Amino acid sequence: MGIVTSYARALAVREGRAQPIATVRHLHLSARPMVFIPLKLAGEAAAPLGAMVGTDPADPRLLVVPQPRNRDLRFAFMAELAQIMLPYIEGFATATETVTGRNERERYLDAPQILVPGGRAIEFVRLLGRSTRFRRTDGPYPVDPSVPVLGQWLTFLYERTEFAGSSALVPVTEALALHWATGQSPLEDANLATLLAWISPPPGLTGQEAAAAAENPLDWPPAGPDTDPGFDAQVLQHAIRAYDASGSPALVRQALRTQLEPTWRLMWQAVDQLRGLPEAASVAERWAFDRDQYTREVARLADGGPPRGRRDQAGPAAIRLWDMEAAQQTYDAQRAYDDPLVMTEHRATGKAFTGEAVHVDADRRILLPGGKKPVPRPLVTVRTGDPVRLTPGKKVFSVHRRKQSAEIVEIDGDIVVVQLNDQLAKGAGVPTAGDAVCFTELDLGGRIRPGFPTGEETPWTHGGPPAAYVPTDEDAVEAWS
Amino acid sequence: MGQLVGCVTVELDDLEERITELRGEIRLAKAGGDDAKVRRLRAELRKAERAWDDALEPDFEPDDVPLLPIREQVHQALTLLGVPSATKMIVAVNEAFFAGRVTTTQLTSLRRDEEKSFRSSPYARPYYLCPALTAELLSPARGLLAISTWPMDVRIIGPLSPRTGFLTSAIRVAEHITRLTGAGGDASTEAYRLLTRMARNIPGATEGFGRADPARVISAADAELVVHLESDRRHRREAAERATARLNEVTRLFGAGLKTASRSAS
Amino acid sequence: MSTPNHRLDALRGDAAPVDHNARTIAALAGNPGCDRRAVLDAAGIHKQNTAVHLGHPAPFGQSPFALARARSFEELVKADGCAHLLRLLRDTLGLSIPEVAYTDIADVGGNAAHQLRHTHTRAELRRAAEDDERSCTLFDHPLLKLPVAGHEVYLEPAVIAFQIGGRFHIVEIKSFAIIDETADSAQVAAASRLSALYVYALKALFEAEGIDPDRVSHEVVLVCPKDFANHPTATLLDVRQQLASLRRQLSRLTGIDRILDRLPPDLSFTLDQSPAELARAIRTVEARYAPECLSSCEMAYFCRADARACGSLDALGRTTRDDLGGLESVDAVLDLVGGDLLASPEHAEILGQLRHVGAIYGEHTEAKAVAWAS
């Protein structure tokens, strides 16, 4: 959010439809994504009720748990889901490329991408993963061998969502809201039906009118995982009773189909909507990182890697936190570098400015403190209309020459003088008078993670060296009621 | 009907076994990269799943007939427990030791019938199922059932009785399991599950997550019971004396609730 | 001069007043600045019926599955003489082994009348507070009472637990799961607000009885299912902050006459008026709509429609409103940018910023806008 998005929201109200806040698509969109719409039973932590899942818009698979309180039926559901998801997820582990460089490795050419309606579904994926990854295929409560494997994958996918810029598991409402500002509140944007109504209202309707119509749960059931309480009371309760009495899941199937099909259509409409935008420049790099992570997970699981523990230990938690912050910083910067419309937000707040290079002193050389020979440090004088809020000495980067760093020398009204510090290779590195330039303090990051204590070196303040998490019998037979 | 249901169940069991088998085989075949086999197995799996769906179509209902009338099943469970008990506990004990199938709803209507029957012809039956009485007001204690032939003070619930009752029930359940195993038999899984569940709420009665040991449960429950027993008894005896002095033959069994009082007055 | 209570009754007309409950009062604390909600609630107006009459029903409701689940979990926690609860209180509050005495106040000798239960609750709590010797530990189904804007509201916490020589604790039983020691923060927040209300009412009761209200702990025992099993677990919740905000809100409600004084004397919210008349009447009391109202107030859809109709930035959410520097409406923002409106001095800074935003936003979207139009 920010002033540009807020301005665009105001504009959306007046124009009667959502307004763009991006000119390019800032997420990877697979050629063959899998759409997954899970539903859960109200009042329960993680009792799956049903799901619609698949890669073909014309061929959704409907899975149901006709009596969601029955543990065996839940695991049967998970096994059935595994039958669909595992071949999809594992199916990308085929052709690889060799990544050369400091850390030479193999990487799969493509990776799975799962699309869910929104943030609540992401949370539900986490809980499904948590409730199945410790299960065992032998012992007192055996489950189908596919169930713990799916649990591990769902956990992996969920954890990717904690890193900004990952496209492995995508909440579609958030993906849309990243590119369009509607004339409703962010809270209401979490409703896939109204969000799409604002983005592409049917002919003859304003976004407001279309969104109001889309709020009717009878026409547009909630996208889940929570179901409409009215549906629960009037339809589902009866259908589950019918199952209890007859053993036939037909009514439950029919009921859940009515709740899932509209969302299924919206999900693919959202995919089309996002496909209409050209991919941003840095998306491929971020997706490569997703592919790296996928490659590692495939190898880890093939080696019989244990399920992730219930809680993070201090050491890995600190590393994760550092990585998450680094990912966020890089992601924020990349989006701005890739997209002039995203950059406007930073220009408005004075963290970036664009303008025309009105004067370039390309041959300037200065003597650095302690240096013996003057080194080239060109000066670029920029005229800008932006309210620059950077101070002299501030390190900035050139958007057009991404690796080049520079610093602010002087600001006087609409004139900013910038000194270029590196990447000065003849010609290409220095703009000429009349060029359009853009400088920003946003840092693309990409630094090496500092050394964190290893597990054995965990300081006592953080609980000392942790014991490795070994899933216990208790984990394996934990009730799921 | 029973015959038909039996057939369907057998058929379903077979199908389910087959389905599980096929799923395992598919995973194996996939791991081995045998695509042709995977396709063939998938087709078979779909067929089995369809057959399973079809087999489920006919209505079926549990056909077991209870061995004893409901009130006698309840009597049996209460006698084992030895203290006024909640319907849930009665149902659980009945299931664990007598393979009975009483539902809580059946118990609610049962209680009303008992009072009606007693009012129309008092003491016509050898025993009645009646509510426990609160020590303070001698009114029916919510949700707790007792047997009319128990001494008055056993049927009274004082402030400590919910806890002593629970501890006593745990001991009685453990003792019954010991009796069964001592006689060369064994108690059901449900019986051990019930005992373990109760033991988890008694300090020192369980170790780890395994099944509870009856002897350990008995000694742990005893240890806590000693703390409460004396003052609980005092309370109940004192209330029992009041009940004997003040209540009539109906209210002595079914309680001196305001409702009962007004009804007997009319 | 009529008293506030007469005025409030007049607003409601012949309809029976809607009882406040813990949930409605806790919701009041969610939007303390809304006069409309304060007046409607104080007058006991049936907001759901009102919203329906106005043509803006709110799709509220709880799933029967959620209700059944909540009920069965509470039963489980209290089953077997509160066996689970005692285990948890021994762990969290350090109850000693002898502290097990239990009193059920769901009815008094079969009579479940509120006034009777409340009197009994008072008597029991007083006895416990004054006499450590024979005191009780668990009070099940206690009934507290709180005056809210001139009306008595009965509140029923799950359990009150009392430690000998120590303090009284509210025990709240909720059926949302605590998984790997974390729970849904929205659910915990709602439980904290609700528990704070019970703590508040219990302190008020103590004060009225001349007992030190500090003997009521601001730490509430929250009992929830652990992980995916049905096994109850407990944590202590500190509700001081919720208590402070509640106190403020309730004092505002007591000061409702100040709002009433500003309203026309013949104002009425009865449903025998036409929807248009009723809407006009309702609009004389100012609302403070925010999108968060959609999940907590039956009037929200009516208020939202009004907010949208006048292009209020409130309808777009707090962040948007703050970003746009305190301007009131969509028109104000866009007309300032377009130069059709002169800025007042306090808006000079946001004006400069918005004009710049308008200009640079236009640079990057005009091409697209043209493409869309064609």
Short mmCIF file of N, CA and C in Angstrom, two decimals, chain A residues 228-288:
data_model
loop_
_atom_site.label_atom_id
_atom_site.label_comp_id
_atom_site.label_asym_id
_atom_site.label_seq_id
_atom_site.Cartn_x
_atom_site.Cartn_y
_atom_site.Cartn_z
N ASP A 228 -20.18 -20.94 3.79
CA ASP A 228 -21.23 -20.01 4.20
C ASP A 228 -22.07 -20.66 5.31
N PRO A 229 -22.23 -19.99 6.46
CA PRO A 229 -23.00 -20.59 7.56
C PRO A 229 -24.41 -20.98 7.13
N GLY A 230 -25.01 -20.20 6.25
CA GLY A 230 -26.35 -20.52 5.74
C GLY A 230 -26.34 -21.84 4.99
N PHE A 231 -25.31 -22.03 4.19
CA PHE A 231 -25.16 -23.29 3.45
C PHE A 231 -25.00 -24.45 4.43
N ASP A 232 -24.19 -24.24 5.46
CA ASP A 232 -23.98 -25.29 6.46
C ASP A 232 -25.31 -25.71 7.08
N ALA A 233 -26.11 -24.70 7.45
CA ALA A 233 -27.35 -24.99 8.18
C ALA A 233 -28.40 -25.60 7.26
N GLN A 234 -28.51 -25.05 6.04
CA GLN A 234 -29.63 -25.45 5.21
C GLN A 234 -29.34 -26.62 4.28
N VAL A 235 -28.10 -26.78 3.90
CA VAL A 235 -27.80 -27.81 2.91
C VAL A 235 -26.86 -28.89 3.46
N LEU A 236 -25.71 -28.43 3.96
CA LEU A 236 -24.66 -29.39 4.30
C LEU A 236 -25.07 -30.33 5.43
N GLN A 237 -25.69 -29.75 6.46
CA GLN A 237 -26.07 -30.55 7.61
C GLN A 237 -26.96 -31.73 7.18
N HIS A 238 -27.91 -31.39 6.34
CA HIS A 238 -28.83 -32.41 5.84
C HIS A 238 -28.08 -33.45 5.02
N ALA A 239 -27.18 -32.98 4.17
CA ALA A 239 -26.45 -33.91 3.29
C ALA A 239 -25.59 -34.87 4.10
N ILE A 240 -24.96 -34.33 5.17
CA ILE A 240 -24.11 -35.20 5.99
C ILE A 240 -24.97 -36.23 6.73
N ARG A 241 -26.14 -35.79 7.19
CA ARG A 241 -27.05 -36.73 7.84
C ARG A 241 -27.47 -37.83 6.88
N ALA A 242 -27.72 -37.42 5.65
CA ALA A 242 -28.11 -38.41 4.66
C ALA A 242 -26.99 -39.42 4.46
N TYR A 243 -25.76 -38.95 4.50
CA TYR A 243 -24.63 -39.88 4.37
C TYR A 243 -24.60 -40.84 5.56
N ASP A 244 -24.77 -40.27 6.77
CA ASP A 244 -24.74 -41.10 7.97
C ASP A 244 -25.80 -42.19 7.90
N ALA A 245 -26.96 -41.84 7.33
CA ALA A 245 -28.05 -42.79 7.29
C ALA A 245 -27.89 -43.80 6.17
N SER A 246 -27.41 -43.35 5.03
CA SER A 246 -27.43 -44.23 3.86
C SER A 246 -26.06 -44.72 3.45
N GLY A 247 -25.00 -44.03 3.87
CA GLY A 247 -23.68 -44.42 3.41
C GLY A 247 -23.36 -43.91 2.02
N SER A 248 -24.29 -43.17 1.44
CA SER A 248 -24.03 -42.65 0.10
C SER A 248 -23.57 -41.20 0.17
N PRO A 249 -22.41 -40.91 -0.40
CA PRO A 249 -21.89 -39.54 -0.35
C PRO A 249 -22.52 -38.63 -1.41
N ALA A 250 -23.49 -39.13 -2.16
CA ALA A 250 -23.98 -38.39 -3.33
C ALA A 250 -24.45 -36.98 -2.97
N LEU A 251 -25.22 -36.85 -1.89
CA LEU A 251 -25.76 -35.53 -1.55
C LEU A 251 -24.66 -34.56 -1.14
N VAL A 252 -23.70 -35.06 -0.37
CA VAL A 252 -22.61 -34.19 0.05
C VAL A 252 -21.82 -33.73 -1.18
N ARG A 253 -21.57 -34.67 -2.08
CA ARG A 253 -20.84 -34.32 -3.31
C ARG A 253 -21.57 -33.21 -4.07
N GLN A 254 -22.87 -33.43 -4.21
CA GLN A 254 -23.67 -32.48 -4.97
C GLN A 254 -23.64 -31.10 -4.29
N ALA A 255 -23.76 -31.13 -2.95
CA ALA A 255 -23.78 -29.87 -2.21
C ALA A 255 -22.46 -29.13 -2.36
N LEU A 256 -21.37 -29.85 -2.21
CA LEU A 256 -20.07 -29.18 -2.26
C LEU A 256 -19.74 -28.71 -3.67
N ARG A 257 -20.26 -29.45 -4.66
CA ARG A 257 -20.02 -29.00 -6.03
C ARG A 257 -20.59 -27.59 -6.24
N THR A 258 -21.79 -27.37 -5.69
CA THR A 258 -22.40 -26.05 -5.88
C THR A 258 -21.57 -24.95 -5.22
N GLN A 259 -20.86 -25.31 -4.14
CA GLN A 259 -20.06 -24.31 -3.43
C GLN A 259 -18.72 -24.07 -4.12
N LEU A 260 -18.22 -25.09 -4.82
CA LEU A 260 -16.86 -24.99 -5.35
C LEU A 260 -16.80 -24.54 -6.80
N GLU A 261 -17.82 -24.93 -7.57
CA GLU A 261 -17.73 -24.65 -9.00
C GLU A 261 -17.62 -23.16 -9.34
N PRO A 262 -18.41 -22.29 -8.69
CA PRO A 262 -18.27 -20.87 -9.03
C PRO A 262 -16.86 -20.36 -8.76
N THR A 263 -16.26 -20.79 -7.64
CA THR A 263 -14.91 -20.35 -7.33
C THR A 263 -13.91 -20.91 -8.34
N TRP A 264 -14.15 -22.15 -8.76
CA TRP A 264 -13.27 -22.76 -9.76
C TRP A 264 -13.22 -21.88 -11.02
N ARG A 265 -14.39 -21.42 -11.45
CA ARG A 265 -14.43 -20.56 -12.64
C ARG A 265 -13.70 -19.25 -12.39
N LEU A 266 -13.92 -18.68 -11.19
CA LEU A 266 -13.26 -17.41 -10.87
C LEU A 266 -11.74 -17.56 -10.85
N MET A 267 -11.28 -18.69 -10.33
CA MET A 267 -9.83 -18.91 -10.24
C MET A 267 -9.20 -18.87 -11.63
N TRP A 268 -9.84 -19.52 -12.59
CA TRP A 268 -9.27 -19.53 -13.95
C TRP A 268 -9.45 -18.19 -14.63
N GLN A 269 -10.52 -17.50 -14.26
CA GLN A 269 -10.69 -16.14 -14.79
C GLN A 269 -9.55 -15.27 -14.28
N ALA A 270 -9.18 -15.46 -13.02
CA ALA A 270 -8.08 -14.69 -12.44
C ALA A 270 -6.77 -15.02 -13.14
N VAL A 271 -6.60 -16.31 -13.46
CA VAL A 271 -5.37 -16.72 -14.17
C VAL A 271 -5.29 -15.99 -15.51
N ASP A 272 -6.41 -15.97 -16.23
CA ASP A 272 -6.43 -15.28 -17.52
C ASP A 272 -6.11 -13.80 -17.36
N GLN A 273 -6.70 -13.23 -16.33
CA GLN A 273 -6.50 -11.81 -16.07
C GLN A 273 -5.01 -11.53 -15.85
N LEU A 274 -4.36 -12.36 -15.06
CA LEU A 274 -2.94 -12.15 -14.77
C LEU A 274 -2.09 -12.45 -15.99
N ARG A 275 -2.51 -13.43 -16.80
CA ARG A 275 -1.74 -13.76 -18.00
C ARG A 275 -1.73 -12.59 -18.97
N GLY A 276 -2.75 -11.74 -18.89
CA GLY A 276 -2.82 -10.60 -19.79
C GLY A 276 -1.71 -9.59 -19.58
N LEU A 277 -1.02 -9.69 -18.46
CA LEU A 277 0.08 -8.76 -18.20
C LEU A 277 1.40 -9.41 -18.60
N PRO A 278 2.30 -8.64 -19.23
CA PRO A 278 3.61 -9.22 -19.55
C PRO A 278 4.42 -9.46 -18.28
N GLU A 279 5.25 -10.49 -18.30
CA GLU A 279 6.02 -10.84 -17.10
C GLU A 279 7.10 -9.81 -16.81
N ALA A 280 7.29 -9.47 -15.55
CA ALA A 280 8.30 -8.49 -15.17
C ALA A 280 9.69 -9.10 -15.31
N ALA A 281 10.69 -8.20 -15.44
CA ALA A 281 12.05 -8.65 -15.76
C ALA A 281 12.65 -9.59 -14.72
N SER A 282 12.37 -9.35 -13.45
CA SER A 282 13.05 -10.14 -12.41
C SER A 282 12.32 -11.42 -12.04
N VAL A 283 11.15 -11.64 -12.67
CA VAL A 283 10.35 -12.80 -12.28
C VAL A 283 11.11 -14.10 -12.54
N ALA A 284 11.80 -14.16 -13.69
CA ALA A 284 12.51 -15.40 -14.04
C ALA A 284 13.56 -15.72 -12.98
N GLU A 285 14.25 -14.69 -12.49
CA GLU A 285 15.28 -14.91 -11.48
C GLU A 285 14.67 -15.46 -10.19
N ARG A 286 13.53 -14.89 -9.79
CA ARG A 286 12.89 -15.38 -8.56
C ARG A 286 12.33 -16.79 -8.74
N TRP A 287 11.79 -17.05 -9.93
CA TRP A 287 11.26 -18.38 -10.18
C TRP A 287 12.42 -19.40 -10.20
N ALA A 288 13.58 -18.97 -10.69
CA ALA A 288 14.74 -19.87 -10.67
C ALA A 288 15.05 -20.25 -9.23
#
